[in-house]
Coordinates of C-alpha atoms in Angstrom, one line a residue:
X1 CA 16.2 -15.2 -13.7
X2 CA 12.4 -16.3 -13.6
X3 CA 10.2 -17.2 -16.4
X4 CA 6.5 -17.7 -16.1
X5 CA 5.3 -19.8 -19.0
X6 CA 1.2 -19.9 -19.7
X7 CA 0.8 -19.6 -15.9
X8 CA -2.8 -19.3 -14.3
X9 CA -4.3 -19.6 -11.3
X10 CA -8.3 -20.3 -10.6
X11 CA -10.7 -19.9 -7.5
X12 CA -13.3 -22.5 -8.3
X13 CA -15.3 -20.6 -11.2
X14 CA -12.9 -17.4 -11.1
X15 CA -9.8 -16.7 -12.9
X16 CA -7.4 -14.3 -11.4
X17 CA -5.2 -14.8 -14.0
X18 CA -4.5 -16.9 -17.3
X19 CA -1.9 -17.1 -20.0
X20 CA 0.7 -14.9 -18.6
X21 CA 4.4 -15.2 -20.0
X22 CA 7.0 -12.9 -17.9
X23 CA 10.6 -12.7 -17.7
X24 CA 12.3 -11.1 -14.2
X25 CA 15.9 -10.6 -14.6
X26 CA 18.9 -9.3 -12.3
X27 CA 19.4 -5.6 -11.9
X28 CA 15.9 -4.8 -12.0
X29 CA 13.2 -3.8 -9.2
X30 CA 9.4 -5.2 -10.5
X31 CA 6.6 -3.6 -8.9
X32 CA 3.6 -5.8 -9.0
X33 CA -0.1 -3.7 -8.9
X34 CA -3.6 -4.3 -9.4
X35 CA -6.9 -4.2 -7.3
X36 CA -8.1 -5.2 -3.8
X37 CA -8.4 -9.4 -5.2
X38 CA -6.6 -9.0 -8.3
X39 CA -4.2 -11.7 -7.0
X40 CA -1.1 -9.9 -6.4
X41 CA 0.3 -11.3 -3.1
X42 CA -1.2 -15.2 -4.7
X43 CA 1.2 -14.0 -7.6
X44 CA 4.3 -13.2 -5.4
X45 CA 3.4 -16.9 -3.4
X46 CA 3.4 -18.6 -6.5
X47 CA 6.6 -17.0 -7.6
X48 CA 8.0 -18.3 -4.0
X49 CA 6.4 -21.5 -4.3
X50 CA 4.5 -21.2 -1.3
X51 CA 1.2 -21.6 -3.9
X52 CA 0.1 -23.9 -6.8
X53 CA -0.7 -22.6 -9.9
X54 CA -3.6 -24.0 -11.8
X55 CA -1.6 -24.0 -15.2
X56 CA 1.5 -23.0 -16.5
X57 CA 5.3 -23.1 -15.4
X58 CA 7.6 -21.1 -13.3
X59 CA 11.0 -21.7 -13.8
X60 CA 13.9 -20.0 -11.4
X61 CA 17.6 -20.4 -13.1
X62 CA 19.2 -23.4 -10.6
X63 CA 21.8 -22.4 -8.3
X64 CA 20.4 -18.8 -7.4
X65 CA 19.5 -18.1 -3.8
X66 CA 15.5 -16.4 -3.3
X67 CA 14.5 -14.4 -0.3
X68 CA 11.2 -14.0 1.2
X69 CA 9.7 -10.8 3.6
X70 CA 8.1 -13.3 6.1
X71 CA 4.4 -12.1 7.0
X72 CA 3.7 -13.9 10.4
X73 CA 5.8 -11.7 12.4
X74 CA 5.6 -14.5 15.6
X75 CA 7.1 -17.0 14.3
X76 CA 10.9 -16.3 15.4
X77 CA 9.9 -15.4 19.0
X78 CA 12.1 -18.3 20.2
X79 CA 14.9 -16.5 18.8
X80 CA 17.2 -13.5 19.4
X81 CA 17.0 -10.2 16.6
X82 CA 20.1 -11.0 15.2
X83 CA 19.6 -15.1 14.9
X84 CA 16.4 -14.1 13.3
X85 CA 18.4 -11.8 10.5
X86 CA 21.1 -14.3 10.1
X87 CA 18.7 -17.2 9.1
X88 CA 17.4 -15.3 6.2
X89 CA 20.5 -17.6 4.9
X90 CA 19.4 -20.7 5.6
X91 CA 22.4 -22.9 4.7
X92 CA 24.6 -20.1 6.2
X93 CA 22.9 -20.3 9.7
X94 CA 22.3 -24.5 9.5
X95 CA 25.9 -24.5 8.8
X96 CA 27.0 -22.6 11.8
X97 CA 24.9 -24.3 14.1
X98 CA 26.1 -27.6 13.0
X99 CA 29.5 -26.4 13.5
X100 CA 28.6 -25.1 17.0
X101 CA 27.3 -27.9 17.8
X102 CA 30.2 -30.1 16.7
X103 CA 32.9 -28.2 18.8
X104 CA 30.4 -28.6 21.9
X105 CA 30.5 -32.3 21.9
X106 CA 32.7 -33.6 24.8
X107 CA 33.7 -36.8 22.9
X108 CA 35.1 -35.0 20.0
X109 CA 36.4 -37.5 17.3
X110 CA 38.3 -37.3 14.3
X111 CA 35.0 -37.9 12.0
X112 CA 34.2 -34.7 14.0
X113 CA 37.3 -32.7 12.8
X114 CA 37.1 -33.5 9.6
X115 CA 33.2 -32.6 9.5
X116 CA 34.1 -29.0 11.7
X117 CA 36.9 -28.3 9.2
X118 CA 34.7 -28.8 5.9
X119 CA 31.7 -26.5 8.0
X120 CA 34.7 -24.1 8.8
X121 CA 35.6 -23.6 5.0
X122 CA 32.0 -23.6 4.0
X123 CA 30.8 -21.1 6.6
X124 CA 33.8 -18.8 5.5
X125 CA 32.8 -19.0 2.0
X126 CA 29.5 -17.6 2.5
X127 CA 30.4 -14.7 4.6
X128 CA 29.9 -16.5 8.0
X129 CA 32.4 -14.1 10.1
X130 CA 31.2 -10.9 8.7
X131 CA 27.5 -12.0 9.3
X132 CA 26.2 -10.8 12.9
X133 CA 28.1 -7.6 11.4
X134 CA 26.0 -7.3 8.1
X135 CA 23.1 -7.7 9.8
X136 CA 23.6 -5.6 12.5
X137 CA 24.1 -2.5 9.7
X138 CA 21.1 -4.1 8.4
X139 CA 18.9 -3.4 11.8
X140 CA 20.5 -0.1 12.1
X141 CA 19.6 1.6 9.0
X142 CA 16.1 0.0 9.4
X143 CA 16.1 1.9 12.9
X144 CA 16.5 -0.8 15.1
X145 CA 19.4 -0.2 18.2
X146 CA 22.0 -2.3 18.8
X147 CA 21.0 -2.5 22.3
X148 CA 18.4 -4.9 21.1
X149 CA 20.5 -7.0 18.5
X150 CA 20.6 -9.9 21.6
X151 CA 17.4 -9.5 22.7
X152 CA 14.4 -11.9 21.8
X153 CA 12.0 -11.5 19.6
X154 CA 9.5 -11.9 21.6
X155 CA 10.2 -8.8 23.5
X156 CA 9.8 -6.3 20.4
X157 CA 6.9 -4.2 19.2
X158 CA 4.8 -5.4 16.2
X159 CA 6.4 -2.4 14.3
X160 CA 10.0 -3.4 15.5
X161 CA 9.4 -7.1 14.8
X162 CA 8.5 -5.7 10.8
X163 CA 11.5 -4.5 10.5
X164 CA 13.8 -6.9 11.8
X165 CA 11.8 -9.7 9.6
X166 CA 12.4 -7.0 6.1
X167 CA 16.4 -7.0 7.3
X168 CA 15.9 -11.3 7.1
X169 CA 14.7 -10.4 3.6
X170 CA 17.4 -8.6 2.7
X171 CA 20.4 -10.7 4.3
X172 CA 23.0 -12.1 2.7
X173 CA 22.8 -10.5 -0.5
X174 CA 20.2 -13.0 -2.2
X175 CA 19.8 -13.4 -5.8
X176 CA 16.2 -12.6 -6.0
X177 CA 13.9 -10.8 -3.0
X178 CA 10.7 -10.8 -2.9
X179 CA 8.5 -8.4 -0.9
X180 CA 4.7 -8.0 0.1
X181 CA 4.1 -4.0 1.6
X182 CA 7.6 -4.0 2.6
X183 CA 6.8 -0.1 3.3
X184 CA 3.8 -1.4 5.8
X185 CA 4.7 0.4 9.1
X186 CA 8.2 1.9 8.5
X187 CA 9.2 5.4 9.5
X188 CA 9.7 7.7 7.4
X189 CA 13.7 7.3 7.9
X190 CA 13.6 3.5 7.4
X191 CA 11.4 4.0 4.0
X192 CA 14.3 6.4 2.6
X193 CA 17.6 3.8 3.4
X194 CA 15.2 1.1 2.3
X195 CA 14.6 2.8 -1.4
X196 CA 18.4 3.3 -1.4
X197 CA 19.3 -0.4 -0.7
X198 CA 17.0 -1.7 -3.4
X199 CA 18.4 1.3 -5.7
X200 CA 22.1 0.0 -5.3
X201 CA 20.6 -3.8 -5.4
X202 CA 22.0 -6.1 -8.1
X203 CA 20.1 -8.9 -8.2
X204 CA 16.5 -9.3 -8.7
X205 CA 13.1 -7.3 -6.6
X206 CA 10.1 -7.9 -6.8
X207 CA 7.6 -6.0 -4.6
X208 CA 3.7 -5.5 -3.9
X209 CA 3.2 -2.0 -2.6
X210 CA 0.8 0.6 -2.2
X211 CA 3.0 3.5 -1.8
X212 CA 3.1 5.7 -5.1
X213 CA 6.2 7.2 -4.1
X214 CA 8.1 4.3 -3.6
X215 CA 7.3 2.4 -6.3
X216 CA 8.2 5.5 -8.7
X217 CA 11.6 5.8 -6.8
X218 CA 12.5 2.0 -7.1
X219 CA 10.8 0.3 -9.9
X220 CA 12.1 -0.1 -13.7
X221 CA 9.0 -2.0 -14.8
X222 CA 5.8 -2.6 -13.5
X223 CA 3.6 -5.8 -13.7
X224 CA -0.1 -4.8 -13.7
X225 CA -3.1 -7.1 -12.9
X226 CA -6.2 -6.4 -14.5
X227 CA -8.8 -8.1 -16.8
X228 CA -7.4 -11.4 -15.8
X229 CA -4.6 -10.7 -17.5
X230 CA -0.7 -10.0 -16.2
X231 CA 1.1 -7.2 -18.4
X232 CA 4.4 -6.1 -17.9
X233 CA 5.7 -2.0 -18.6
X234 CA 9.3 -0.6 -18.6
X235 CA 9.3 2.1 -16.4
X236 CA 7.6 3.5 -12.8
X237 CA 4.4 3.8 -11.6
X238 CA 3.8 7.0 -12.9
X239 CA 5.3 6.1 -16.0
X240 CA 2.9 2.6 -16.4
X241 CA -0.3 5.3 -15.3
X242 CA 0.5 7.5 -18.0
X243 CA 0.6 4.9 -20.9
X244 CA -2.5 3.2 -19.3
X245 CA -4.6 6.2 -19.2
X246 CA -3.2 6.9 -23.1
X247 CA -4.0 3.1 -24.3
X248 CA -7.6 3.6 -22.9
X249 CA -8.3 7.2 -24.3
X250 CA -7.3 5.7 -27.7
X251 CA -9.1 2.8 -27.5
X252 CA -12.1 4.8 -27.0
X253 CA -11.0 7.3 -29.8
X254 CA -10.6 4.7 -32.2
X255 CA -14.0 2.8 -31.4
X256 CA -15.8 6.2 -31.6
X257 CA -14.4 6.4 -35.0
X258 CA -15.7 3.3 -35.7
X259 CA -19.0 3.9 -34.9
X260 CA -19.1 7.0 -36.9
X261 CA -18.0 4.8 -39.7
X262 CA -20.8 2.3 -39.0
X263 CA -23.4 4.7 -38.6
X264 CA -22.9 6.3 -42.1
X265 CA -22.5 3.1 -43.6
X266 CA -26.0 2.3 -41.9
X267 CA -27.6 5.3 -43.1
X268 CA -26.1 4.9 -47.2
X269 CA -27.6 1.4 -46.8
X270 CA -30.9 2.3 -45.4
X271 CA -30.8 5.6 -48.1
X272 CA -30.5 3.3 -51.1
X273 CA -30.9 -0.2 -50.6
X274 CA -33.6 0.1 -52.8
X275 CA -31.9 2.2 -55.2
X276 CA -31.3 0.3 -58.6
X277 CA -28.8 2.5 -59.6
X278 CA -27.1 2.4 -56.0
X279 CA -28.1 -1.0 -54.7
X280 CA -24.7 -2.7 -55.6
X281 CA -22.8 -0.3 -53.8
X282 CA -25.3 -0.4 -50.9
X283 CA -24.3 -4.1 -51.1
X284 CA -20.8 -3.4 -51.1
X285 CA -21.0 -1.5 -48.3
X286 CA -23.3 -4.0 -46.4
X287 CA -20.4 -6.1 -46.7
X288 CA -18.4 -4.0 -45.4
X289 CA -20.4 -3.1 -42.6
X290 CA -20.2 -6.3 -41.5
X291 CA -16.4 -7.0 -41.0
X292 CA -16.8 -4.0 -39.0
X293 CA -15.2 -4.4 -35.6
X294 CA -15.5 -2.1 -32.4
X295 CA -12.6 -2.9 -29.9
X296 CA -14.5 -4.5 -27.1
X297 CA -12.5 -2.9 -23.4
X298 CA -12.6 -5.7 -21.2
X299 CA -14.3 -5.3 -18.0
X300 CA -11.1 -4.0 -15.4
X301 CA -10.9 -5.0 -11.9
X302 CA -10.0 -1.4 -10.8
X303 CA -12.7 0.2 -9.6
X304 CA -12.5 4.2 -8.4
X305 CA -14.0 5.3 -5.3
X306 CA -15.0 9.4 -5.4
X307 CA -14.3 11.4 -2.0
X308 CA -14.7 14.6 -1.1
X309 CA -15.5 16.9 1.9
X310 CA -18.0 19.5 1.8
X311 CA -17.8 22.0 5.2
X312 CA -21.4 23.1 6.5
X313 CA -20.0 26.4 7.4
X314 CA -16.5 28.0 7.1
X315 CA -14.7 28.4 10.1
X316 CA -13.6 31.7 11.5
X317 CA -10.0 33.2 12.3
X318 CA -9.5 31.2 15.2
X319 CA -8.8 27.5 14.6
X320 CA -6.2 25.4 17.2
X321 CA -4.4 26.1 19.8
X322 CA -2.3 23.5 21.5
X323 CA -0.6 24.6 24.7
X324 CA 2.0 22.5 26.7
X325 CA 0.2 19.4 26.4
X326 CA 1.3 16.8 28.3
X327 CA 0.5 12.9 28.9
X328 CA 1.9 9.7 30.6
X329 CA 0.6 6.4 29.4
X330 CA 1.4 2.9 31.4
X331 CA 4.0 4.6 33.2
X332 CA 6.0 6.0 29.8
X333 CA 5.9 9.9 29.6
X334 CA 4.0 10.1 25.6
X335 CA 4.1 13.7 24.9
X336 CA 6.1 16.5 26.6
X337 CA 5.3 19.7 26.7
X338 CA 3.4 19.9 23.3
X339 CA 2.7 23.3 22.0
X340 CA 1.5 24.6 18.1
X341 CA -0.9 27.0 16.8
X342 CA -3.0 26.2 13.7
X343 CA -2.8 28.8 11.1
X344 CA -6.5 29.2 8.7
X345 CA -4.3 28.1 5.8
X346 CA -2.6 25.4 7.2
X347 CA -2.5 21.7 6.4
X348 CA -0.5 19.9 8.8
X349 CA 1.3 16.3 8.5
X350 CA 2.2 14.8 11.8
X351 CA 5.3 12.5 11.1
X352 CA 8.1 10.8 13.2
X353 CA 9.1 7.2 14.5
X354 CA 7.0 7.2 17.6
X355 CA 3.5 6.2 16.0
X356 CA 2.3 5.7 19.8
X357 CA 2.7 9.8 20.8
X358 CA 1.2 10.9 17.0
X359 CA -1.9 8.6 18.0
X360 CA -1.9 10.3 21.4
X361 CA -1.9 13.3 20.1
X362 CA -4.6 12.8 17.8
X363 CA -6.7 11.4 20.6
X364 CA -6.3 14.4 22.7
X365 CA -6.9 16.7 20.1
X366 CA -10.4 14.6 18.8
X367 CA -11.6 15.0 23.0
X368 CA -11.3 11.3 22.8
X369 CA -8.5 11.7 25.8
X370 CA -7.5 14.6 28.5
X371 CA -4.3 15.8 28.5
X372 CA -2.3 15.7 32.2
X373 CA -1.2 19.0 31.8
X374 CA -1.4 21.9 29.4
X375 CA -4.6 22.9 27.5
X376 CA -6.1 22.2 23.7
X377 CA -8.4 25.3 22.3
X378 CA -10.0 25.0 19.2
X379 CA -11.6 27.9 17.7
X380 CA -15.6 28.2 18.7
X381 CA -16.7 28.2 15.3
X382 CA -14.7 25.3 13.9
X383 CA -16.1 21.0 13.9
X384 CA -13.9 18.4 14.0
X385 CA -14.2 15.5 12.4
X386 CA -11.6 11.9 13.2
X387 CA -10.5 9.3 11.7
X388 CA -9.0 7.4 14.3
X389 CA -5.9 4.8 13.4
X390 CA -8.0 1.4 15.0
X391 CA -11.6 1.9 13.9
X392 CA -12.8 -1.7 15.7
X393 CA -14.5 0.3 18.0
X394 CA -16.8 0.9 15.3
X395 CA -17.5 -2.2 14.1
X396 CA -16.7 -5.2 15.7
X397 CA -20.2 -6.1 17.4
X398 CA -22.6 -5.3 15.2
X399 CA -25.0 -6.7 13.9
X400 CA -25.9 -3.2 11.2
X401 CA -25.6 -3.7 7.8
X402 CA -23.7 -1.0 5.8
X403 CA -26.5 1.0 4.5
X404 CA -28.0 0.8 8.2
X405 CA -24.5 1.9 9.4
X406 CA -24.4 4.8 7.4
X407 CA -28.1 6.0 8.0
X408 CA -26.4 6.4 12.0
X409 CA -24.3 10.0 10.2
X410 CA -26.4 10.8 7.5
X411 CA -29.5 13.8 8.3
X412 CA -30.9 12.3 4.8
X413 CA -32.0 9.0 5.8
X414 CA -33.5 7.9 2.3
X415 CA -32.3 4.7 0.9
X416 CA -31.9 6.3 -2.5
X417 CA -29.8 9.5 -0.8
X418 CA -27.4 6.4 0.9
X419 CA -27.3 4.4 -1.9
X420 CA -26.2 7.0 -3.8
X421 CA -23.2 8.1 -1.7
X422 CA -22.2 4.3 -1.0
X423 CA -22.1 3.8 -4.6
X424 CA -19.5 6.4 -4.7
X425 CA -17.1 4.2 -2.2
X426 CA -17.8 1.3 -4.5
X427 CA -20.7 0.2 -2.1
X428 CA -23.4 -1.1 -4.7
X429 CA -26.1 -3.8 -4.8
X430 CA -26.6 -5.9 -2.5
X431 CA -22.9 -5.0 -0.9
X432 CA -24.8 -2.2 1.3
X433 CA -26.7 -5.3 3.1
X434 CA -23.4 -6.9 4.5
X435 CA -22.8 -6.8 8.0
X436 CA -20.5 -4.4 9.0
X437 CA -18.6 -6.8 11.5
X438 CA -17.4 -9.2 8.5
X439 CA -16.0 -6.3 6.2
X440 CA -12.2 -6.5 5.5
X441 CA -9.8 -3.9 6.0
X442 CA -10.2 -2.2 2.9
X443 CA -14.4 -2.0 3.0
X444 CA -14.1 -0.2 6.9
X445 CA -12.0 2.2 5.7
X446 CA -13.8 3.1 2.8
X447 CA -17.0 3.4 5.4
X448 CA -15.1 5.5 8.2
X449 CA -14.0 7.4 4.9
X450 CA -17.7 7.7 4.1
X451 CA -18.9 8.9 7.8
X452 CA -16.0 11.7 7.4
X453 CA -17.3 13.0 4.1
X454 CA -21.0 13.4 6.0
X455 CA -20.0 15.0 9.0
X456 CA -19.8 18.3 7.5
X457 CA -16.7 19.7 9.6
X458 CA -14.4 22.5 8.9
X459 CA -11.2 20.5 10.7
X460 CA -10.5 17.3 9.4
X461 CA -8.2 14.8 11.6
X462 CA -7.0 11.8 10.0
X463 CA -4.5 9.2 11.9
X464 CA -3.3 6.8 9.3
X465 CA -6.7 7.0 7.0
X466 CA -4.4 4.8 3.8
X467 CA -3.7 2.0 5.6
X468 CA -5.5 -1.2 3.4
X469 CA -6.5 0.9 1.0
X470 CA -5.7 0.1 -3.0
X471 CA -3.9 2.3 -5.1
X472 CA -7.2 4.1 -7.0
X473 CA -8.6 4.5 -3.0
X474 CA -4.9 6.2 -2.1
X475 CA -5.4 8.7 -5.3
X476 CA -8.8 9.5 -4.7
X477 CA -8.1 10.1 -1.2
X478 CA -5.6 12.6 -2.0
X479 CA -7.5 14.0 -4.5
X480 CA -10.3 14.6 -1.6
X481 CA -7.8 15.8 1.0
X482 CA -6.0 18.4 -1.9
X483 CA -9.2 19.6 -2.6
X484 CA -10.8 20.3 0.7
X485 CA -10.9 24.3 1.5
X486 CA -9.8 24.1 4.9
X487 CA -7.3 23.1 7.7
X488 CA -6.3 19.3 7.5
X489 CA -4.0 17.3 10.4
X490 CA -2.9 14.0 8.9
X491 CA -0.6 11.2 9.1
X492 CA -0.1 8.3 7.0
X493 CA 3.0 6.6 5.2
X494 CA 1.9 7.2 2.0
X495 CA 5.1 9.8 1.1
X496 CA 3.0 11.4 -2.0
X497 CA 0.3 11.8 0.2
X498 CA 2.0 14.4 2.5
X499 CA 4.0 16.0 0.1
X500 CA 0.9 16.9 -2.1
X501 CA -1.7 17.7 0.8
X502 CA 0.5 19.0 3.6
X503 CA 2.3 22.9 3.7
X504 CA 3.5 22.3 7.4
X505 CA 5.2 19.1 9.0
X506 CA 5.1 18.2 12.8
X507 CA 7.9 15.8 13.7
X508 CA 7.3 14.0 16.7
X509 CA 11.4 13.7 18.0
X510 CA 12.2 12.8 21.3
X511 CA 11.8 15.8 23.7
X512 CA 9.6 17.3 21.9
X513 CA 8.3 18.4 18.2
X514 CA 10.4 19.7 15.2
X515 CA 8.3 22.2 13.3
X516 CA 8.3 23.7 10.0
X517 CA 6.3 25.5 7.1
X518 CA 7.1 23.7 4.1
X519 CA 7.0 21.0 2.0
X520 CA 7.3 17.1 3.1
X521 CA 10.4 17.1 0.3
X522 CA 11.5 20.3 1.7
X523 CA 11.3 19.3 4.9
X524 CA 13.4 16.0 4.2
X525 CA 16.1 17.9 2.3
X526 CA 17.0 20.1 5.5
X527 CA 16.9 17.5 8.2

């Protein structure tokens, strides 16, 4: 168990959080949510005691074992895949290195036996001969071959490194796990055997995500950040949206009652304040006027971006066709003989494990690359418009402000006109006048977001537009994409996402592409 007692944590003059009391106990999965800045991954370090607190207590029952998903995903490069899964145990994997060690001395004494017999009995007790095999199932349901069990780290991809260092999270069977975007880069396979592990988990999760799907399918409560405050709800995310949207629409019923109230008690006053014969009731009510309270609604740190995407003209029958399309990248044959036709009513998600021949694919299809063989044809009267997966292209460099940025897309180059669509992607004040080279994550999507919605096109391509986005950017997003009156190709890993925009799925499999009308549920309930 954890208790937080009166924690808080302050940034010179802001609070992030204050007076928060929480209880996490075993058997339960905690999702943790709240704005860009709220403080959730600070939270989650405080809870690991990799960050002090300005004030409070958290207290962890003694004895239990607590995990960590590990962020710097270099740090075990000196080590092989399976050496790096194993010391998510730490006394299991300094015990059997200490006992290695021991049995390679040459001058092996009888202090040495004694000592090897003790780590023997130890090691045994905390599942040291079944471990290479637990974490080998480990790697393998996270997609990762045995073929590369012995290799180094150092010779995996970013994405493969991700999830060996989530398996080193979930070694061992720790009492407590805690997880920041654990869902960052998986597949869509790994996502689904990941939600089943922490389904079937005893002991205690929690986890900062940004996926709506997978925190509805894991959590029982959720911890919510906002107006400085820490709240905890029984229940999912949808659940916890639900009685949030309810708690504020009463709010503001009660306080409109309340002004009604106030505003005939001010208008008897002013009526007959004068009154002899109704003066002492106009007093009484004076006095009541006055212990008259409207509910102030704190000021929240959510803050909801608007998107949506307005065609300049519709396009005609004609839209895609993709023909045998072929290409060969550093020597490694991408795509293979590629071929789909886009329907008018179509809104396609691109999915699979290989990330690297989606991208391609969107490249080839935006003009941004040739194909080596086979031909792309897109309808004469359709536009295009791309968001590409690694936008630094676009910003790294430059010495434009936002607002300056913008103006580059926009035919209305009015400051009023930009101002006006910025604000709607939370761009206000003087935000519009920061460089565009120093923006996080977050801000250059929300601009890339904001050159797509100007463009005007009929065809919308979109390689991985939700990644550093906040939960409110996701929804509105989706909202955008749902709405929008045309043909749509899209990935992300954001499983709501696709199964409310998309009515066709593209897997990318090797040899080739799996292809089917139908739902992303659908579509996962057949394979």
């Amino acid at each position: 168990m954890i208790t937080v007692n009166n924690l808080s944590l302050q940034f010179g003059d802001t609070t992030l959080f204050s007076h928060v009391d929480l209880q996490f106990t075993a058997g339960n999965c905690y999702g943790i949510i709240g704005a860009n800045g709220s403080g959730k991954s600070s939270f989650l370090k405080i809870l690991a005691g990799e960050m002090e607190h300005s004030g409070g207590s958290v207290d962890i029952t003694p004895g239990v074992r607590m995990s960590v998903l590990k962020q710097e995903q270099n740090m075990y490069d000196d080590n092989t895949v399976i050496e790096t899964v194993i010391m998510g145990n730490k006394r299991l994997y300094e015990c059997g290195r200490e006992k290695d060690e021991i049995y390679l001395k040459e001058d092996f004494s009888d202090e040495d036996g004694i000592r090897a017999a003790e780590l023997e009995e130890e090691y045994a007790e905390l599942g040291g001969w079944e471990s290479e095999s637990d974490a080998s199932q480990l790697l393998q349901g996270l997609g990762i071959a045995t073929a590369l069990h012995e290799a180094q780290m150092s010779e995996l991809e970013p994405r493969q490194k991700v999830k060996v260092l989530l398996a080193q999270a979930l070694f061992g069977a720790p009492d407590i796990i805690l997880l920041d975007e654990p869902t960052n880069n998986l597949d869509v396979n790994s996502v689904v055997w990941l939600e089943e592990f922490l389904m079937d988990y005893e002991g205690t999760v929690i986890v900062v995500a940004h996926d709506r799907f997978f925190l509805n399918t894991v959590c029982t409560h959720i911890v919510d950040i906002d107006f400085a405050k820490i709240k905890m709800y029984v229940g999912n995310y949808d659940f916890w949206y639900d009685s949030s949207q309810l708690m504020q629409k009463l709010i503001k019923e009660k306080n409109k009652k309340t002004e009604d109230k106030i505003q005939e008690l001010e208008e008897f006053i002013r009526r007959f304040s004068a009154n002899k014969s109704k003066s002492r009731q106009a007093t009484s009510r004076k006095k009541l006027l006055d212990k008259i309270v409207i509910e102030e609604m704190p000021a929240s740190s959510r803050r909801y971006p608007w998107v949506g995407f307005k065609m300049d003209r519709e396009p005609g029958k004609d839209r895609l066709f993709v023909t045998d399309v072929s290409k060969t990248i550093d020597g490694v044959k991408v795509l293979d003989k590629i071929s789909f036709i886009m329907g008018r009513d179509d809104k396609i998600a691109f999915i699979g494990g290989n990330e690297n021949a989606i991208t391609t694919m969107f490249s080839i299809l935006s003009g941004e690359m040739e194909p080596d063989e086979g031909e792309v044809k897109w309808g004469a009267s359709t536009t295009q418009a791309y968001f590409p997966k690694d936008n630094t292209e676009y910003f790294d460099g430059s010495d434009l402000n936002i607002i300056d940025w913008i103006r580059q897309y926009s035919e209305d180059k009015r400051e009023s006109y930009l101002r006006t669509f910025l604000g709607r992607m939370l761009f206000t004040g003087d935000d519009v006048y920061k460089r565009v080279d120093v923006l996080s994550g977050g801000e250059r999507v929300r601009c890339m977001l904001s050159r797509l919605m100007l463009s005007g096109a009929n065809i919308l391509l979109l390689d991985q537009p939700t990644n550093h986005l906040d939960l409110e950017s996701v929804a509105a997003l989706n909202n955008g994409l749902s709405d929008f009156g045309s043909n749509v190709i899209f990935t992300t890993h954001d499983h709501q996402l696709i199964e409310t925009v998309a009515n066709r799925i593209i897997e990318f499999a090797d040899g080739g592409i799996i292809d089917r009308a139908m739902t992303y549920d659908e579509y996962i309930g057949i394979r």
